Amino acid sequence: MPLLRLLGQALTRPLDKHFARCLLCGTADEVQAGICAPCQCDLPSLGHACVRCALPLAETQDRHCAACIQRPPPQASSVACWSYAYPVAQLVQRFKYQRDFAAGRTLAELAAQELRPHIQRAPRIDILVPIPMHWRKQLFGRGYNQAQLIADIFGSYWRIPVAPGALRKVAASDSQQTLSRAQRRKNLIHSFAAGRQIQDLHVGLVDDVITTGATQEAAAQSLLAAGASRVSVYALARTP
């Protein structure tokens, strides 16, 4: 059985709340999806944010940030569950770089539950598509695509089919971590290609973290160019 399929099964298998301990404090009381109820209350909720890019905003601000008003992104909306801060940031890093699949499963299950009311209110999503990795990086580097594993859990909770092959990373871009928004956008030009199976569909684009939004914009643009009727972005967290 392929490694990615095994990892996906491990990640989507529900945690036994009677025996699991909280990933953050170690208690065995009131544990749901890997984190106890008190620790869940301490997770940094994103709160008031821009509807197009999920950038956190002051409560007095409109639901659109200045950047999205001046240059609207291709996606119709972006939603993230938490702010990329402690302890969510640490759990994401453990999942992404240390193969801590329990941390990834915990965040994905909790986010799926938290975002379910939004999914029920929003225009119906036809298919979920994870942000892809270039095949070389996935095969010879990390070994798995964290966005695909998150999308599998979202799809299971929201009863939406997942199409990991609908979007491909066709160009191996340089590391994005130290780049500005403009540099990231330039770095990602022509890096994605979408298949025709998303034609006329409302696509839910799934990623782990929205940083500047450049990756999600480039991917959404490729999906729309291939015929998607609408693209909405869903992520675990958003950086300030």
Tab-separated table of C-alpha atoms in Angstrom:
chain	number	residue	atom	x	y	z
A	1	MET	CA	0.000	0.000	0.000
A	2	PRO	CA	1.477	3.428	-0.943
A	3	LEU	CA	3.001	5.440	1.916
A	4	LEU	CA	0.714	8.435	1.320
A	5	ARG	CA	-2.381	6.234	1.554
A	6	LEU	CA	-1.141	4.760	4.834
A	7	LEU	CA	-0.465	8.233	6.202
A	8	GLY	CA	-3.901	9.373	5.096
A	9	GLN	CA	-5.575	6.460	6.867
A	10	ALA	CA	-3.615	7.155	10.045
A	11	LEU	CA	-4.484	10.824	9.941
A	12	THR	CA	-8.202	10.347	9.283
A	13	ARG	CA	-8.716	7.592	11.847
A	14	PRO	CA	-10.605	9.205	14.797
A	15	LEU	CA	-8.782	9.551	18.084
A	16	ASP	CA	-10.238	7.559	20.983
A	17	LYS	CA	-11.270	10.298	23.407
A	18	HIS	CA	-11.333	7.856	26.324
A	19	PHE	CA	-7.621	7.066	26.086
A	20	ALA	CA	-5.989	10.003	24.290
A	21	ARG	CA	-4.094	12.637	26.243
A	22	CYS	CA	-4.100	16.306	25.383
A	23	LEU	CA	-1.246	17.157	23.017
A	24	LEU	CA	-0.681	20.456	24.814
A	25	CYS	CA	-1.030	19.828	28.547
A	26	GLY	CA	-1.038	16.020	28.816
A	27	THR	CA	-4.323	15.683	30.682
A	28	ALA	CA	-6.661	12.779	29.924
A	29	ASP	CA	-9.801	14.718	30.902
A	30	GLU	CA	-12.312	16.105	28.394
A	31	VAL	CA	-10.077	15.323	25.421
A	32	GLN	CA	-11.710	15.768	22.024
A	33	ALA	CA	-9.748	15.291	18.794
A	34	GLY	CA	-6.486	15.328	20.755
A	35	ILE	CA	-6.845	18.530	22.788
A	36	CYS	CA	-8.698	18.980	26.087
A	37	ALA	CA	-11.556	21.446	26.428
A	38	PRO	CA	-9.600	24.079	28.436
A	39	CYS	CA	-6.734	24.054	25.913
A	40	GLN	CA	-9.194	24.347	23.039
A	41	CYS	CA	-10.505	27.539	24.632
A	42	ASP	CA	-6.948	28.920	24.610
A	43	LEU	CA	-6.406	28.390	20.874
A	44	PRO	CA	-5.980	31.783	19.124
A	45	SER	CA	-9.235	32.236	17.220
A	46	LEU	CA	-8.812	34.360	14.098
A	47	GLY	CA	-11.840	36.512	14.841
A	48	HIS	CA	-12.748	39.480	12.596
A	49	ALA	CA	-10.962	39.082	9.261
A	50	CYS	CA	-11.048	40.109	5.606
A	51	VAL	CA	-13.535	37.958	3.701
A	52	ARG	CA	-11.292	37.783	0.604
A	53	CYS	CA	-7.858	36.975	2.114
A	54	ALA	CA	-8.607	36.207	5.815
A	55	LEU	CA	-6.206	38.910	7.050
A	56	PRO	CA	-7.035	39.713	10.705
A	57	LEU	CA	-8.715	43.112	11.036
A	58	ALA	CA	-9.651	45.433	13.865
A	59	GLU	CA	-13.267	45.027	14.976
A	60	THR	CA	-14.008	48.569	13.750
A	61	GLN	CA	-12.793	47.824	10.213
A	62	ASP	CA	-14.899	46.740	7.275
A	63	ARG	CA	-14.794	43.071	6.222
A	64	HIS	CA	-12.372	43.886	3.386
A	65	CYS	CA	-8.729	44.847	3.902
A	66	ALA	CA	-7.196	47.763	1.959
A	67	ALA	CA	-5.129	45.437	-0.265
A	68	CYS	CA	-8.186	43.430	-1.371
A	69	ILE	CA	-10.163	46.616	-2.057
A	70	GLN	CA	-7.369	47.952	-4.271
A	71	ARG	CA	-6.541	44.624	-5.921
A	72	PRO	CA	-9.217	41.936	-5.344
A	73	PRO	CA	-7.702	38.426	-5.316
A	74	PRO	CA	-9.053	35.764	-7.682
A	75	GLN	CA	-10.653	33.702	-4.916
A	76	ALA	CA	-14.151	34.732	-3.812
A	77	SER	CA	-13.374	34.208	-0.135
A	78	SER	CA	-10.754	32.931	2.297
A	79	VAL	CA	-11.460	31.439	5.715
A	80	ALA	CA	-9.000	30.329	8.387
A	81	CYS	CA	-9.791	28.887	11.780
A	82	TRP	CA	-6.989	30.385	13.892
A	83	SER	CA	-4.354	33.046	13.992
A	84	TYR	CA	-0.898	31.607	13.303
A	85	ALA	CA	0.309	32.031	16.881
A	86	TYR	CA	1.133	29.852	19.894
A	87	PRO	CA	0.226	27.010	20.238
A	88	VAL	CA	-1.290	26.552	16.755
A	89	ALA	CA	1.940	27.629	15.039
A	90	GLN	CA	3.949	25.053	17.002
A	91	LEU	CA	1.470	22.267	16.199
A	92	VAL	CA	1.526	23.169	12.491
A	93	GLN	CA	5.327	23.103	12.460
A	94	ARG	CA	5.386	19.721	14.213
A	95	PHE	CA	2.952	18.367	11.631
A	96	LYS	CA	4.676	19.941	8.653
A	97	TYR	CA	8.348	19.394	9.450
A	98	GLN	CA	8.522	16.677	12.136
A	99	ARG	CA	5.970	14.140	10.839
A	100	ASP	CA	3.752	14.658	13.894
A	101	PHE	CA	0.560	13.347	12.307
A	102	ALA	CA	-1.323	13.431	15.615
A	103	ALA	CA	-0.823	17.211	15.694
A	104	GLY	CA	-2.014	17.513	12.095
A	105	ARG	CA	-5.049	15.318	12.660
A	106	THR	CA	-5.966	17.274	15.777
A	107	LEU	CA	-5.811	20.644	14.042
A	108	ALA	CA	-7.677	19.403	10.954
A	109	GLU	CA	-10.483	17.780	12.980
A	110	LEU	CA	-10.959	20.810	15.215
A	111	ALA	CA	-10.867	23.197	12.249
A	112	ALA	CA	-13.388	21.055	10.357
A	113	GLN	CA	-15.753	21.271	13.325
A	114	GLU	CA	-15.221	24.994	13.851
A	115	LEU	CA	-15.677	25.857	10.169
A	116	ARG	CA	-18.691	23.607	9.573
A	117	PRO	CA	-21.239	26.411	10.274
A	118	HIS	CA	-19.514	28.569	7.648
A	119	ILE	CA	-19.641	25.687	5.152
A	120	GLN	CA	-23.367	25.285	5.790
A	121	ARG	CA	-24.041	29.011	5.218
A	122	ALA	CA	-21.746	29.542	2.235
A	123	PRO	CA	-22.495	28.696	-1.419
A	124	ARG	CA	-22.306	24.926	-1.855
A	125	ILE	CA	-18.796	23.629	-2.515
A	126	ASP	CA	-18.625	20.922	-5.179
A	127	ILE	CA	-15.097	19.664	-4.597
A	128	LEU	CA	-12.095	20.174	-2.313
A	129	VAL	CA	-8.650	20.592	-3.887
A	130	PRO	CA	-5.472	20.711	-1.752
A	131	ILE	CA	-2.608	23.055	-2.601
A	132	PRO	CA	-0.129	20.666	-4.260
A	133	MET	CA	3.595	20.251	-3.728
A	134	HIS	CA	6.018	19.743	-6.573
A	135	TRP	CA	6.505	15.999	-7.009
A	136	ARG	CA	10.254	16.182	-6.355
A	137	LYS	CA	9.785	17.956	-3.047
A	138	GLN	CA	7.043	15.560	-1.981
A	139	LEU	CA	8.857	12.412	-3.070
A	140	PHE	CA	12.430	13.240	-2.077
A	141	GLY	CA	11.841	15.854	0.615
A	142	ARG	CA	8.893	15.886	2.998
A	143	GLY	CA	7.407	12.624	1.779
A	144	TYR	CA	3.790	13.771	2.083
A	145	ASN	CA	1.612	16.780	1.309
A	146	GLN	CA	0.144	18.189	4.515
A	147	ALA	CA	-2.562	20.091	2.593
A	148	GLN	CA	-3.850	16.852	1.077
A	149	LEU	CA	-4.114	15.195	4.490
A	150	ILE	CA	-6.017	18.233	5.820
A	151	ALA	CA	-8.332	18.178	2.788
A	152	ASP	CA	-9.083	14.480	3.379
A	153	ILE	CA	-10.303	15.254	6.897
A	154	PHE	CA	-12.274	18.315	5.790
A	155	GLY	CA	-13.900	16.235	3.067
A	156	SER	CA	-14.835	13.506	5.530
A	157	TYR	CA	-16.394	15.964	7.995
A	158	TRP	CA	-18.154	18.112	5.400
A	159	ARG	CA	-19.110	15.245	3.057
A	160	ILE	CA	-17.427	16.881	0.083
A	161	PRO	CA	-15.328	14.869	-2.412
A	162	VAL	CA	-11.591	15.553	-2.542
A	163	ALA	CA	-9.676	15.729	-5.835
A	164	PRO	CA	-5.940	15.856	-5.070
A	165	GLY	CA	-5.030	15.485	-8.746
A	166	ALA	CA	-7.123	18.420	-9.967
A	167	LEU	CA	-4.268	20.872	-9.360
A	168	ARG	CA	-0.565	20.223	-9.973
A	169	LYS	CA	2.593	22.100	-9.074
A	170	VAL	CA	4.350	22.126	-12.417
A	171	ALA	CA	7.293	24.351	-11.496
A	172	ALA	CA	9.522	23.857	-8.464
A	173	SER	CA	9.563	27.345	-6.938
A	174	ASP	CA	12.189	28.519	-4.474
A	175	SER	CA	11.486	28.592	-0.734
A	176	GLN	CA	8.843	31.183	0.111
A	177	GLN	CA	9.631	31.674	3.797
A	178	THR	CA	11.848	34.764	3.532
A	179	LEU	CA	10.110	36.422	0.556
A	180	SER	CA	7.834	39.446	0.533
A	181	ARG	CA	4.305	39.266	-0.903
A	182	ALA	CA	5.448	40.704	-4.240
A	183	GLN	CA	8.437	38.345	-4.383
A	184	ARG	CA	6.233	35.365	-3.568
A	185	ARG	CA	3.792	36.310	-6.310
A	186	LYS	CA	6.627	36.575	-8.852
A	187	ASN	CA	8.105	33.288	-7.589
A	188	LEU	CA	4.804	31.495	-8.222
A	189	ILE	CA	4.044	32.713	-11.759
A	190	HIS	CA	3.020	29.742	-13.940
A	191	SER	CA	3.785	27.288	-11.130
A	192	PHE	CA	0.316	25.625	-11.021
A	193	ALA	CA	-1.763	23.806	-13.617
A	194	ALA	CA	-5.371	22.688	-13.171
A	195	GLY	CA	-7.236	19.867	-14.848
A	196	ARG	CA	-10.538	20.190	-16.680
A	197	GLN	CA	-12.415	18.067	-14.105
A	198	ILE	CA	-13.052	21.250	-12.077
A	199	GLN	CA	-14.853	22.978	-14.949
A	200	ASP	CA	-18.037	24.765	-13.798
A	201	LEU	CA	-17.445	23.658	-10.187
A	202	HIS	CA	-17.165	25.668	-6.980
A	203	VAL	CA	-13.742	24.614	-5.674
A	204	GLY	CA	-12.741	24.669	-2.021
A	205	LEU	CA	-8.968	25.202	-2.070
A	206	VAL	CA	-7.322	23.756	1.067
A	207	ASP	CA	-3.991	24.689	2.662
A	208	ASP	CA	-2.390	24.603	6.094
A	209	VAL	CA	-1.456	28.286	6.539
A	210	ILE	CA	-2.207	31.468	4.613
A	211	THR	CA	0.905	33.647	4.938
A	212	THR	CA	0.830	36.459	2.370
A	213	GLY	CA	-1.872	34.789	0.274
A	214	ALA	CA	0.337	34.653	-2.820
A	215	THR	CA	0.260	30.841	-3.050
A	216	GLN	CA	-3.507	30.672	-2.711
A	217	GLU	CA	-3.958	33.457	-5.290
A	218	ALA	CA	-1.749	31.711	-7.852
A	219	ALA	CA	-3.539	28.399	-7.320
A	220	ALA	CA	-6.993	30.012	-7.472
A	221	GLN	CA	-6.074	31.802	-10.693
A	222	SER	CA	-5.062	28.492	-12.287
A	223	LEU	CA	-8.323	26.846	-11.219
A	224	LEU	CA	-10.413	29.699	-12.600
A	225	ALA	CA	-8.429	29.677	-15.854
A	226	ALA	CA	-9.224	25.967	-16.190
A	227	GLY	CA	-12.951	26.665	-15.855
A	228	ALA	CA	-13.821	26.612	-12.148
A	229	SER	CA	-16.907	28.737	-11.514
A	230	ARG	CA	-15.718	29.923	-8.090
A	231	VAL	CA	-12.819	29.316	-5.700
A	232	SER	CA	-13.001	29.574	-1.913
A	233	VAL	CA	-9.933	29.075	0.274
A	234	TYR	CA	-9.933	27.151	3.570
A	235	ALA	CA	-6.931	26.930	5.890
A	236	LEU	CA	-6.020	26.016	9.429
A	237	ALA	CA	-4.408	29.361	10.229
A	238	ARG	CA	-3.609	32.860	8.938
A	239	THR	CA	-0.546	34.916	9.740
A	240	PRO	CA	-1.170	38.509	10.921
